[in-house]
Coordinates of C-alpha atoms in Angstrom, one line a residue:
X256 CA -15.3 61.9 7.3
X257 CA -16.6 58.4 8.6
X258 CA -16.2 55.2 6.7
X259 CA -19.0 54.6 3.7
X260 CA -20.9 51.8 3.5
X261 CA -21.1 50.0 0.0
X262 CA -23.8 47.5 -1.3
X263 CA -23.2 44.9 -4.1
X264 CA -26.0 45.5 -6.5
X265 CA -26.0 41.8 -7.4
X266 CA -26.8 40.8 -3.8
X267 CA -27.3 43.1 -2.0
X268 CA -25.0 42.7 0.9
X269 CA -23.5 45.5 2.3
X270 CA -19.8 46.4 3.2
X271 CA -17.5 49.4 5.0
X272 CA -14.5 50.9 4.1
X273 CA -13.2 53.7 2.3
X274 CA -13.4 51.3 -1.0
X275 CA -15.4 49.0 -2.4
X276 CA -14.2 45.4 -2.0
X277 CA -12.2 44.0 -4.9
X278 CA -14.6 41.0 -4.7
X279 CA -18.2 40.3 -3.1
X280 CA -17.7 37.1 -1.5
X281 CA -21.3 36.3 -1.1
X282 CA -21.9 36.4 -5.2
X283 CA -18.6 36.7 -6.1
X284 CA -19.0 39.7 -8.6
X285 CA -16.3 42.1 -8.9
X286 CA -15.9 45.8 -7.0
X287 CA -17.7 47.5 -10.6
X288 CA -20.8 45.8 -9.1
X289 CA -20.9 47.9 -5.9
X290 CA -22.9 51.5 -5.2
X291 CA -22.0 53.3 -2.5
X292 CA -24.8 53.9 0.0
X293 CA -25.6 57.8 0.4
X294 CA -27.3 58.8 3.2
X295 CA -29.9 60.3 1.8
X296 CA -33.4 58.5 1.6
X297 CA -34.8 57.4 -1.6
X298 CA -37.9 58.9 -1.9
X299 CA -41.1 56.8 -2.3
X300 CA -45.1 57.7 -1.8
X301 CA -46.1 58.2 1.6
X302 CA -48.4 55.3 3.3
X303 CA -51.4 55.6 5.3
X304 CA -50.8 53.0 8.2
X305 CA -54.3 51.6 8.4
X306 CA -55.1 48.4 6.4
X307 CA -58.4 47.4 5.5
X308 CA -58.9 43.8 5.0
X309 CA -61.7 41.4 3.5
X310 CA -61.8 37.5 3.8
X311 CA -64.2 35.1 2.2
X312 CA -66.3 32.5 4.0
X313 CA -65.1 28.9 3.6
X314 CA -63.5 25.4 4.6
X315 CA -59.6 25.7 3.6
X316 CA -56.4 24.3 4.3
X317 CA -53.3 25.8 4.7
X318 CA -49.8 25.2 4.6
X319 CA -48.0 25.9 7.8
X320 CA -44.6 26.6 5.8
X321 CA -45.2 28.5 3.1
X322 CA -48.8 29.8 3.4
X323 CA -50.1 28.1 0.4
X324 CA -53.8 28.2 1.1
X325 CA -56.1 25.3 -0.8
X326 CA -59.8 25.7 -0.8
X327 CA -60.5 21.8 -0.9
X328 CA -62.8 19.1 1.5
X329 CA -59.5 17.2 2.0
X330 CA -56.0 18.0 3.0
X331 CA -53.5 17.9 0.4
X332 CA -50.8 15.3 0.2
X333 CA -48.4 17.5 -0.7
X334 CA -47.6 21.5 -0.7
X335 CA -47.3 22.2 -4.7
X336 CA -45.3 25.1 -3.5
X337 CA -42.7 24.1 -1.3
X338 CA -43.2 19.8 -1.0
X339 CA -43.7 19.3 2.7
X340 CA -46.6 16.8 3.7
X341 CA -50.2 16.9 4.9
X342 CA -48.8 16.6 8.6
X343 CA -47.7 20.4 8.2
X344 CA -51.6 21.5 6.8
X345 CA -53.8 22.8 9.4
X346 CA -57.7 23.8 8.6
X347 CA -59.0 26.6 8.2
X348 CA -62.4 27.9 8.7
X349 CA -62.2 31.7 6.6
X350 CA -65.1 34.1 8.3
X351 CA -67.1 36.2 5.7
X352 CA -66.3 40.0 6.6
X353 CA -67.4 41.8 9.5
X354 CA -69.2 45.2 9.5
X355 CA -67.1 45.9 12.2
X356 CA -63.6 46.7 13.0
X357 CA -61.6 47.0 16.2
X358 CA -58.1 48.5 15.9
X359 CA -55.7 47.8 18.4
X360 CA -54.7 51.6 19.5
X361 CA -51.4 50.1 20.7
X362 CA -49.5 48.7 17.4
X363 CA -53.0 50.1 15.1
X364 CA -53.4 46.1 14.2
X365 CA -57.2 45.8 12.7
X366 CA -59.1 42.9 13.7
X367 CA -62.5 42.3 11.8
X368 CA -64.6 40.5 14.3
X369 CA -68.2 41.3 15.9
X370 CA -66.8 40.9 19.6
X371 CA -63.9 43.2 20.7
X372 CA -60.7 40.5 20.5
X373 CA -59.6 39.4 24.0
X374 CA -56.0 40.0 23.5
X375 CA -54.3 41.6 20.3
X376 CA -52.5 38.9 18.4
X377 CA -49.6 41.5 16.9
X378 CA -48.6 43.4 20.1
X379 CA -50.1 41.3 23.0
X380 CA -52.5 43.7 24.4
X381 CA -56.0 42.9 26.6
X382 CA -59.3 44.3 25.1
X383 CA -59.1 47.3 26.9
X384 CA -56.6 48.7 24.3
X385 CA -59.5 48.6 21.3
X386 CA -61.4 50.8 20.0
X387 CA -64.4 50.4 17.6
X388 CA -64.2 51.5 14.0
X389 CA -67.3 51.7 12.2
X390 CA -66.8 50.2 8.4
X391 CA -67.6 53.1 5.6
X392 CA -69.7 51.1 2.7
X393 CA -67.5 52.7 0.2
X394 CA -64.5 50.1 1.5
X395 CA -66.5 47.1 1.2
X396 CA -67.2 47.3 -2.3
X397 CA -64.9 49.5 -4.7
X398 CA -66.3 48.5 -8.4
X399 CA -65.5 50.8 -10.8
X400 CA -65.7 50.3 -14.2
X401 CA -61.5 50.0 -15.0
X402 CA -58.9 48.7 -16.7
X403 CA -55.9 46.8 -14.4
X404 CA -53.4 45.5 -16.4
X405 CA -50.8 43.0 -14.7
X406 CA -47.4 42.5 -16.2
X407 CA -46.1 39.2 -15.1
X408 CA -47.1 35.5 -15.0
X409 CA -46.1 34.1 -11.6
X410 CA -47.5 33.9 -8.6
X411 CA -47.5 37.7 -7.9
X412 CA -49.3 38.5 -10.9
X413 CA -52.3 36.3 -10.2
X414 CA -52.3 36.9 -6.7
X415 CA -52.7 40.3 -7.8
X416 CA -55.3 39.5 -10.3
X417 CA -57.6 37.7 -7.5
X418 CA -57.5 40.7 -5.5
X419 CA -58.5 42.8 -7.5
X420 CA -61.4 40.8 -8.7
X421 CA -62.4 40.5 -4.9
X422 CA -62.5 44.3 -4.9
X423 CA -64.0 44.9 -8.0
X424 CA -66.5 43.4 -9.7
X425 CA -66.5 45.1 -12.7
X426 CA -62.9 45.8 -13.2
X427 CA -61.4 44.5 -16.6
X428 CA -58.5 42.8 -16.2
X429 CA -55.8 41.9 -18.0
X430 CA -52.2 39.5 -17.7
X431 CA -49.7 39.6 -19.9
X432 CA -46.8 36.8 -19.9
X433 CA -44.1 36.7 -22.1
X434 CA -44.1 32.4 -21.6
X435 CA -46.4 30.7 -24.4
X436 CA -47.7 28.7 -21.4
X437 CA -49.8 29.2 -18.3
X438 CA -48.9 30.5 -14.9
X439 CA -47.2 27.3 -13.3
X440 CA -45.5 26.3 -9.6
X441 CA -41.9 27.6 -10.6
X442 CA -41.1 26.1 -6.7
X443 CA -41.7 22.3 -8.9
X444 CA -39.4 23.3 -11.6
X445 CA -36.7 20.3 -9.6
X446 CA -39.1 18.0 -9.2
X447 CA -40.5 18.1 -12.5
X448 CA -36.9 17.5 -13.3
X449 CA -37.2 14.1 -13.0
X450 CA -41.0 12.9 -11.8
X451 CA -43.5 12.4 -13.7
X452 CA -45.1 15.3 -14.1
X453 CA -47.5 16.7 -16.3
X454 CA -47.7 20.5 -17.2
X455 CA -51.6 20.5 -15.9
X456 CA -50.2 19.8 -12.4
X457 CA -48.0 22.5 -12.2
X458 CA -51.0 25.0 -13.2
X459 CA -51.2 27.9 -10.3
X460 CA -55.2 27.9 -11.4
X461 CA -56.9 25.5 -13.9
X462 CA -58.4 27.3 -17.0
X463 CA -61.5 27.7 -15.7
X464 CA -60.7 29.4 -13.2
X465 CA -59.7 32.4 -15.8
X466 CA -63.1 32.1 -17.3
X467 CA -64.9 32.4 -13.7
X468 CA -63.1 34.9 -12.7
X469 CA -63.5 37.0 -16.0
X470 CA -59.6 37.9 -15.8
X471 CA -58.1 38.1 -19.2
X472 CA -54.7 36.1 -19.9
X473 CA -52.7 36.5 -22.9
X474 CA -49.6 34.1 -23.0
X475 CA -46.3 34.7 -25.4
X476 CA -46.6 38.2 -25.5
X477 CA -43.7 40.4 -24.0
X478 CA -44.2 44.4 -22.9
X479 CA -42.1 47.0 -24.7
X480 CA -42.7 49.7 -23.6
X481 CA -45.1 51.7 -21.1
X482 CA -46.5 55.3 -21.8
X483 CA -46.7 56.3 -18.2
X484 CA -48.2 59.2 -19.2
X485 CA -50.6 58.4 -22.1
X486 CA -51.2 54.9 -19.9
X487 CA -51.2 52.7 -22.7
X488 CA -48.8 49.4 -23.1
X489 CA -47.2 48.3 -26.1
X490 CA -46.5 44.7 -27.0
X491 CA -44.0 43.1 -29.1
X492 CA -46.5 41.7 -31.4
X493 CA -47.8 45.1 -32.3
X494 CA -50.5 45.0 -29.8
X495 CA -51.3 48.2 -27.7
X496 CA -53.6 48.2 -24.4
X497 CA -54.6 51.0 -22.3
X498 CA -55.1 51.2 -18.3
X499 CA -56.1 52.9 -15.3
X500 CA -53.8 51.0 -13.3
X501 CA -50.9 48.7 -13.9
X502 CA -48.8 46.6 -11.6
X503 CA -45.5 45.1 -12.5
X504 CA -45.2 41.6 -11.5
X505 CA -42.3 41.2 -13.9
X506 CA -40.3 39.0 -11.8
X507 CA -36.6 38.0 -11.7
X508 CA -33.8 36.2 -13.9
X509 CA -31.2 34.0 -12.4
X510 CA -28.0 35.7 -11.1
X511 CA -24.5 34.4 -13.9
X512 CA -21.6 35.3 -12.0
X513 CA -18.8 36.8 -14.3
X514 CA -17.5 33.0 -14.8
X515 CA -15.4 32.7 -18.3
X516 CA -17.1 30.6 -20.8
X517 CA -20.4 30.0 -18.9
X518 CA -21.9 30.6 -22.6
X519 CA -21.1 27.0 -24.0
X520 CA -23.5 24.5 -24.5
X521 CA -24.5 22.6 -21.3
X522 CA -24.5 25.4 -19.0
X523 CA -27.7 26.0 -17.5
X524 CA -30.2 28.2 -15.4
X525 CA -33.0 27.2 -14.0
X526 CA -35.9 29.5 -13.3
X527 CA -38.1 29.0 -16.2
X528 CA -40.6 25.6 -18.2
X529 CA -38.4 26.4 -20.9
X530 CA -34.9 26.6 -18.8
X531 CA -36.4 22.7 -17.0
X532 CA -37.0 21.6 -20.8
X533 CA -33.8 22.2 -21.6
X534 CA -32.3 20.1 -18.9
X535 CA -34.5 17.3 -19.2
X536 CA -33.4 17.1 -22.8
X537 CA -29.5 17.7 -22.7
X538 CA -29.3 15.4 -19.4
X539 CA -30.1 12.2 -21.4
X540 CA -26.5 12.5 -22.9
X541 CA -24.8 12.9 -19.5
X542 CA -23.2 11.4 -16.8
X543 CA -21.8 13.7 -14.5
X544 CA -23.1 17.3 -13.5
X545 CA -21.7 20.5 -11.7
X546 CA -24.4 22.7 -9.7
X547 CA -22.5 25.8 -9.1
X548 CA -24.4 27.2 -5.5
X549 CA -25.2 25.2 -2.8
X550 CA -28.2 27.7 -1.4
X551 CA -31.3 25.7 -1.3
X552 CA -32.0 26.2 -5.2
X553 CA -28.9 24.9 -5.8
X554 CA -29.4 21.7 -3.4
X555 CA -32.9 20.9 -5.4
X556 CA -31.0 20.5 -8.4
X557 CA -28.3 18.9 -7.2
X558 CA -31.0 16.3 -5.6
X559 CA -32.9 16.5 -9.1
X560 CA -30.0 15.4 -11.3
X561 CA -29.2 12.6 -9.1
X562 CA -32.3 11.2 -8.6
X563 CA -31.9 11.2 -12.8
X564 CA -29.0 9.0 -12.4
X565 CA -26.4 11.8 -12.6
X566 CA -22.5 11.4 -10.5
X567 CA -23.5 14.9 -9.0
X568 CA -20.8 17.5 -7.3
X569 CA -22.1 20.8 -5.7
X570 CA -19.4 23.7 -5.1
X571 CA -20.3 26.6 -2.4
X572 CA -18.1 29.6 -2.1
X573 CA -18.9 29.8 1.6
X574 CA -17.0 27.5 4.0
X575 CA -20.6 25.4 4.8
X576 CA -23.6 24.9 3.6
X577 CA -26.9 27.3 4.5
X578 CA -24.9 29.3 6.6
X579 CA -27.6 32.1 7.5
X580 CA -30.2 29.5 8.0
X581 CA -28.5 26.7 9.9
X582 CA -26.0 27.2 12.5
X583 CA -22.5 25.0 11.9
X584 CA -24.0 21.7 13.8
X585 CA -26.7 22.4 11.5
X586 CA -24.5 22.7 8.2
X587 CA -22.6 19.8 9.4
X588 CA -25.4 17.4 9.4
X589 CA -27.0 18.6 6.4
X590 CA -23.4 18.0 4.4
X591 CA -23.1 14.8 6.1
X592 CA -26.3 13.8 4.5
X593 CA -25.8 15.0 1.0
X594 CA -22.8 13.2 1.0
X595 CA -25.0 10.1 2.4
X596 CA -27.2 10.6 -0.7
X597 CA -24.2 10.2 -3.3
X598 CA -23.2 13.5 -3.7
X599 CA -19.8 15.5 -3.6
X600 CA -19.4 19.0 -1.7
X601 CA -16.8 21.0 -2.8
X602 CA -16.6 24.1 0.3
X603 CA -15.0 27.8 0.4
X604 CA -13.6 27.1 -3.1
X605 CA -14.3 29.7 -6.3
X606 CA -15.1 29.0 -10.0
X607 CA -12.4 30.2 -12.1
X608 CA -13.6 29.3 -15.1
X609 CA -15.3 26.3 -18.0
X610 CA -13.4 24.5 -20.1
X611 CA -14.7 22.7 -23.1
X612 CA -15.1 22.9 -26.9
X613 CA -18.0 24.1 -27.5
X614 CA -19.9 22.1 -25.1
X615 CA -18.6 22.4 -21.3
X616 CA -16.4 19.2 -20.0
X617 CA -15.0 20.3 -16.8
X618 CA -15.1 23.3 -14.0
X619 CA -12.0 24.5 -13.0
X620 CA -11.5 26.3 -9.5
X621 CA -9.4 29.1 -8.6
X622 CA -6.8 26.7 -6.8
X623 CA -6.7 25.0 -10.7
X624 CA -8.2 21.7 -9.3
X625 CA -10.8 20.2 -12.1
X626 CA -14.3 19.0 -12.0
X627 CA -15.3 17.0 -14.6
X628 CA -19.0 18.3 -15.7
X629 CA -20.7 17.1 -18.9
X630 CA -23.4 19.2 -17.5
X631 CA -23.5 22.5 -14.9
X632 CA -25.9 24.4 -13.6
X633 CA -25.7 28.2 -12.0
X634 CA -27.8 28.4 -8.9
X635 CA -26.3 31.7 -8.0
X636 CA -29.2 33.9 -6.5
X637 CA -31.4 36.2 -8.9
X638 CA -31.7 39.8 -10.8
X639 CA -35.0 41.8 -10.0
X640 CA -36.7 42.0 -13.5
X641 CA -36.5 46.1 -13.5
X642 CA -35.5 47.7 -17.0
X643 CA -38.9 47.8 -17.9
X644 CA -39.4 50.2 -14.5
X645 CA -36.3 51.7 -15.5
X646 CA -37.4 53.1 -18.7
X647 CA -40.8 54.0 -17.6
X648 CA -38.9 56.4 -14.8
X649 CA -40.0 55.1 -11.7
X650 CA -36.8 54.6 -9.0
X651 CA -35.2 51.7 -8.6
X652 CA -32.5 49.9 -6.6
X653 CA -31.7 46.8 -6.7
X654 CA -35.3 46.3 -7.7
X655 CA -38.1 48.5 -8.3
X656 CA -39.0 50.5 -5.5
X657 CA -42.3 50.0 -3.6
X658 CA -43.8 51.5 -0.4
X659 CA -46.2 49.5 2.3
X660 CA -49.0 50.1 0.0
X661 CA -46.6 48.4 -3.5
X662 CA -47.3 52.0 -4.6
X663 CA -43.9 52.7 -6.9
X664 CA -43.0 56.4 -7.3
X665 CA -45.7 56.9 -10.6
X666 CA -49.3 57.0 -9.8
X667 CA -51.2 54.5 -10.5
X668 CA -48.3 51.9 -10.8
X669 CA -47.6 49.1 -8.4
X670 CA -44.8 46.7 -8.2
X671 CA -45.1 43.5 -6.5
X672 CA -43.0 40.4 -6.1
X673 CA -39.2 39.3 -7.3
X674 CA -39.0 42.4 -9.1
X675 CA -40.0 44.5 -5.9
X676 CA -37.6 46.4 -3.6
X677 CA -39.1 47.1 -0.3
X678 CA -36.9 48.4 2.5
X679 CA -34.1 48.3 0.3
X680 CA -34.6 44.3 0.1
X681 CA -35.6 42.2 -2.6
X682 CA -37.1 39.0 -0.5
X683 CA -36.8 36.5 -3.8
X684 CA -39.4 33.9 -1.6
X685 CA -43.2 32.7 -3.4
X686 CA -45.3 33.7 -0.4
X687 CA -43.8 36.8 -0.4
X688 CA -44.4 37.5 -3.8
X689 CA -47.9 36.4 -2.8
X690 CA -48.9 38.6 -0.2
X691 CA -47.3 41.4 -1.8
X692 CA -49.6 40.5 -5.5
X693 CA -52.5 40.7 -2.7
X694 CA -51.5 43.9 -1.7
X695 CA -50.9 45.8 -5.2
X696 CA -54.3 44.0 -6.3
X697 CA -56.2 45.3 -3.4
X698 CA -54.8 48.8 -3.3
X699 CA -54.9 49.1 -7.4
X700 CA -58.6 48.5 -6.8
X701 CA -58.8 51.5 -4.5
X702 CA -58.3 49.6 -1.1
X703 CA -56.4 50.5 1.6
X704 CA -54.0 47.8 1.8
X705 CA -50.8 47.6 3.7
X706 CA -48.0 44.7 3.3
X707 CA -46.7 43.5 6.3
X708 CA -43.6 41.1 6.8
X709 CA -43.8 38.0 8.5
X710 CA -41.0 35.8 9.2
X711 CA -40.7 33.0 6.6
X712 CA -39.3 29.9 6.9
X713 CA -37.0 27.2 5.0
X714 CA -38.3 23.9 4.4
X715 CA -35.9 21.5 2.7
X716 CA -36.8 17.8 1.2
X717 CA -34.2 16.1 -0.2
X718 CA -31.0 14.2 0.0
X719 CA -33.0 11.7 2.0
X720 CA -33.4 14.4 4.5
X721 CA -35.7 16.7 5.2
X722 CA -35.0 20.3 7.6
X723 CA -36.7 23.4 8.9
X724 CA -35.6 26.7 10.4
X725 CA -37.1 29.4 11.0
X726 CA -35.9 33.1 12.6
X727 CA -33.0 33.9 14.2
X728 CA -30.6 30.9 14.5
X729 CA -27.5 31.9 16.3
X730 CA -25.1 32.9 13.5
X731 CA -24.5 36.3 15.9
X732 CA -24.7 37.5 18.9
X733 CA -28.8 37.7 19.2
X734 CA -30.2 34.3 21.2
X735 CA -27.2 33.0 23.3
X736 CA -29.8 31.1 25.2
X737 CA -30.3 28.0 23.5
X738 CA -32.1 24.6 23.9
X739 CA -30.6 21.7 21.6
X740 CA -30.8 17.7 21.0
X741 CA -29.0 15.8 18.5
X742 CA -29.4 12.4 17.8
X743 CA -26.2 11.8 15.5
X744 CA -27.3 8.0 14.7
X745 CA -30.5 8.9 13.8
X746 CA -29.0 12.0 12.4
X747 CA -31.7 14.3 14.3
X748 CA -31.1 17.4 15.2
X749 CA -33.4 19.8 16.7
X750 CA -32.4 23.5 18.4
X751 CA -34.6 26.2 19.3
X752 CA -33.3 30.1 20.4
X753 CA -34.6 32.3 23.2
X754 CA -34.4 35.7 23.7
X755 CA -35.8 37.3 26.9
X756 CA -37.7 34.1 27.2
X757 CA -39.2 34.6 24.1
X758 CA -38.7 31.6 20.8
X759 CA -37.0 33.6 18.2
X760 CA -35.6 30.9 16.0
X761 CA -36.0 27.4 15.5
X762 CA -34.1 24.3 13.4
X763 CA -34.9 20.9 12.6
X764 CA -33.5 18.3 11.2
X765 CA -34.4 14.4 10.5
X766 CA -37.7 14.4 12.2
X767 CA -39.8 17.6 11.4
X768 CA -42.6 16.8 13.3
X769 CA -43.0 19.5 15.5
X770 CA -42.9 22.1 12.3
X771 CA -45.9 23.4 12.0
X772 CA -46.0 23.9 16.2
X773 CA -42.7 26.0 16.3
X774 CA -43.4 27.9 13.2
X775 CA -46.5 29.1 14.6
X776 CA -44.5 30.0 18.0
X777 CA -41.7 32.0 16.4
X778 CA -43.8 34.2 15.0
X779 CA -46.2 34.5 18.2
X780 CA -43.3 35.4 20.0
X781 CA -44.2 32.6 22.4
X782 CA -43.2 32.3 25.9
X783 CA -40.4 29.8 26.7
X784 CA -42.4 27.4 28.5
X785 CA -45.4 27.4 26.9
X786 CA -42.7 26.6 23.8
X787 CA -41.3 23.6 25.6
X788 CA -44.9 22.6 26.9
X789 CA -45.9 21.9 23.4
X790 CA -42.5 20.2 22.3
X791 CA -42.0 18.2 25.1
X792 CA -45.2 16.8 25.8

């Protein structure tokens, strides 16, 4: 019998051996966290390959990092999503819909365009690989006179909520979030930490938006219970609803690791208004703070409660910092740079446990060495939001299990977002969430849609420093062949990986300027020198 294989279902990473490990050493939760991994496949609705898509006609800019697009005459000065500036926005001129379709017979990529495309973009292949699909009406409009009711109030759920309206005119919809407040940038939550902020900038849409759109929004509300079968949704203030078709955008929680006495007062999460009140409050009686995860979550907190005066200290169980997204020249600069900005790095080191009475005073490691914390925060990763999938009956993993299409494994329910598991991952990233919301939306209105990754990089601003990187970055055998300058005084650093002369990864430190160009590279697959032609020019 061959060795199993064994997946923390905190985490998700996987393991070998004939046991499960005593401890995960990416989250730290104990061998009762693990499932072993059968063979056999989970089994999901099947997925009709094609996708169908629609654009609108407009001016736009978008956001090279993230994907944030902004319908507006000027570029931003900021990304509300993930902070980078107006020199990583490029325009955007959206085309209204074509009444034609070429599909690439290659990879089955689907261009709308009048003219057959000159190359395909996905797979690389000359016009002589297309073939011409005629449009049927019945895909360019789909109104139907239904109900769509979105469970969720981030990102995924309005996405969602906009596609469907693009689909469907005459679809009533519905959101229902369990905050009192509307849908807001949770990616700001650090920065309205300490800026001044109001709650109207952290709006995903503006009020009027809701009104225009004709999408109902009901705040301070929480779901129950679903009656798959009946379709009807119960609230906790008695309220019932029906539907045709529900998606659940029901996002994530923050990850607690099993840490004794993470319950007293000033111990804190992060992933909610509320959560950011809280902070903003409790900090104004402290001095020193503990942020327990240095993953990029756990830096932006770190940076927040300095830049409110705190003595900071961040502790990461790993033996450097961003160790899947920065290779250890990488790390090295990055830590020498937080360290710059005033705060303390405590590496390959393991809570033990609190201390305090009643209210938290210090964070003891396993080694018995003490922190001294009047405040911590637990930046330790996050938990799909599932239960609610769970009691319905639909299968779940770590999350809830979705297709290409978001279909879960009950008709006429979609998941979409931190709560989703697709390909037995649960991605945890905004534009993500966002292009999966799109997806459910368009295929709850009877389109055709299918999701499709794309790779997705970090973007880091803070601790006077600001980083990208982007694809595969060294950490294993993949891309020996490598390209790097560092500028240690300048504290620069820039690297870029090749595979078969091909960009496959990319990291930057200290100047980002290039950003936007190598993003756009690594996921064109571009050649080597056409790469360094545009960087070294």
């Amino acid at each position: 019998m061959g060795t199993k294989k064994w997946r923390c279902t905190i985490c998700g990473e996987e393991f070998e051996g004939d046991t499960p490990p005593e401890v995960c050493p990416i989250c730290n939760v104990g061998s009762e966290f693990f499932e072993e991994i059968k063979d056999e496949k989970k089994v999901i609705p099947p997925v009709d390959k094609v996708e169908k898509k629609k654009v609108i006609s407009g001016k736009a800019w978008k956001c090279t990092v993230c994907d944030e697009i902004f319908s507006e005459d000027e570029v931003p000065d900021t990304c509300p999503v993930c902070g980078v500036g107006k020199e990583l926005f490029e325009e955007i001129e959206i085309k209204p819909v074509s009444e034609i379709t070429w599909k690439c017979t290659v990879c089955s990529e689907m261009i709308d365009e009048e003219e057959c495309p000159i190359i395909c973009p996905v797979c690389g292949a000359g016009r002589e690989a297309f073939e011409k699909i005629e449009k049927k009406n019945e895909n360019l409009d789909l109104n139907k006179k239904e109900k769509v009711v979105i469970i969720g109030g981030g990102i995924a759920a309005i996405s969602a909520a906009d596609a469907v309206r693009s689909k469907n005119k005459m679809a009533e919809i519905e959101i229902i979030s369990k905050e009192n407040i509307m849908p807001y940038y949770r990616t700001m939550l650090t920065e309205y930490l300490y800026a001044d902020m109001t709650e109207e900038k952290l709006k995903i849409k503006k009020d009027k938006w809701y009104e225009e759109k004709n999408i109902k929004l009901i705040t301070g509300d929480t779901v129950v219970s679903v009656a798959a079968k009946e379709k009807k949704v119960s609230l906790s203030s008695g309220r019932e609803c029906s539907y045709d078709k529900l998606i659940l955008a029901t996002g994530s929680e923050c990850f607690v690791p099993p840490i004794k006495n993470a319950a007293l007062d000033g111990v804190f999460t992060i992933r909610s208004m509320k959560d950011t009140e809280n902070v903003k409050e409790y900090v104004k009686k402290c001095k020193r703070a503990v942020v327990i995860g240095g993953g990029v979550l756990g830096l932006e907190a770190a940076w927040g409660l300095k830049e409110l005066g705190l003595d900071v200290s961040v502790i990461e169980m790993m033996q450097r910092i961003l160790p899947k997204q920065l290779d250890e020249k990488g790390s090295k600069m990055l830590e020498q740079a937080i360290v710059r900005s005033g705060v303390k790095v405590y590496k390959g080191v393991v809570v033990d446990h609190l201390e305090g009475d009643k209210k938290v005073s210090s964070v003891v490691l396993e080694k018995g060495e003490h922190i001294m914390a009047d405040l911590v925060v637990i930046s330790a990763g996050i938990l799909p939001n599932k239960q609610l999938a769970v009691d319905i009956g639909i299968h779940t993993g770590r999350g809830i299990i979705v297709n290409e299409k978001m279909e879960t494994s009950e008709k006429d329910i979609y998941a979409c977002g931190d709560a989703a598991e697709y390909e037995g991952k649960v991605i945890g990233l905004w534009q993500v969430a966002m292009e999966q919301g799109k997806t459910a939306g368009l295929n709850a209105s009877g389109d055709n849609a299918v999701y499709k990754e794309q790779i997705q990089p970090l973007n880091f601003d803070g601790m006077n420093v600001k980083l990208i990187s982007i694809g595969m970055i060294g950490n294993g055998k993949e891309c020996e062949e490598f390209i790097e300058d560092i500028d240690t005084k300048k504290s620069i650093y820039k690297k870029l990986y090749f595979e078969e002369n091909k960009l496959k990864g990319a990291i930057l430190i200290g100047d980002v300027s290039k950003g936007i160009t190598l993003i756009k590279s690594v996921r064109e697959n571009a050649e080597k020198d056409v790469v360094l032609g545009k960087i070294y020019s």
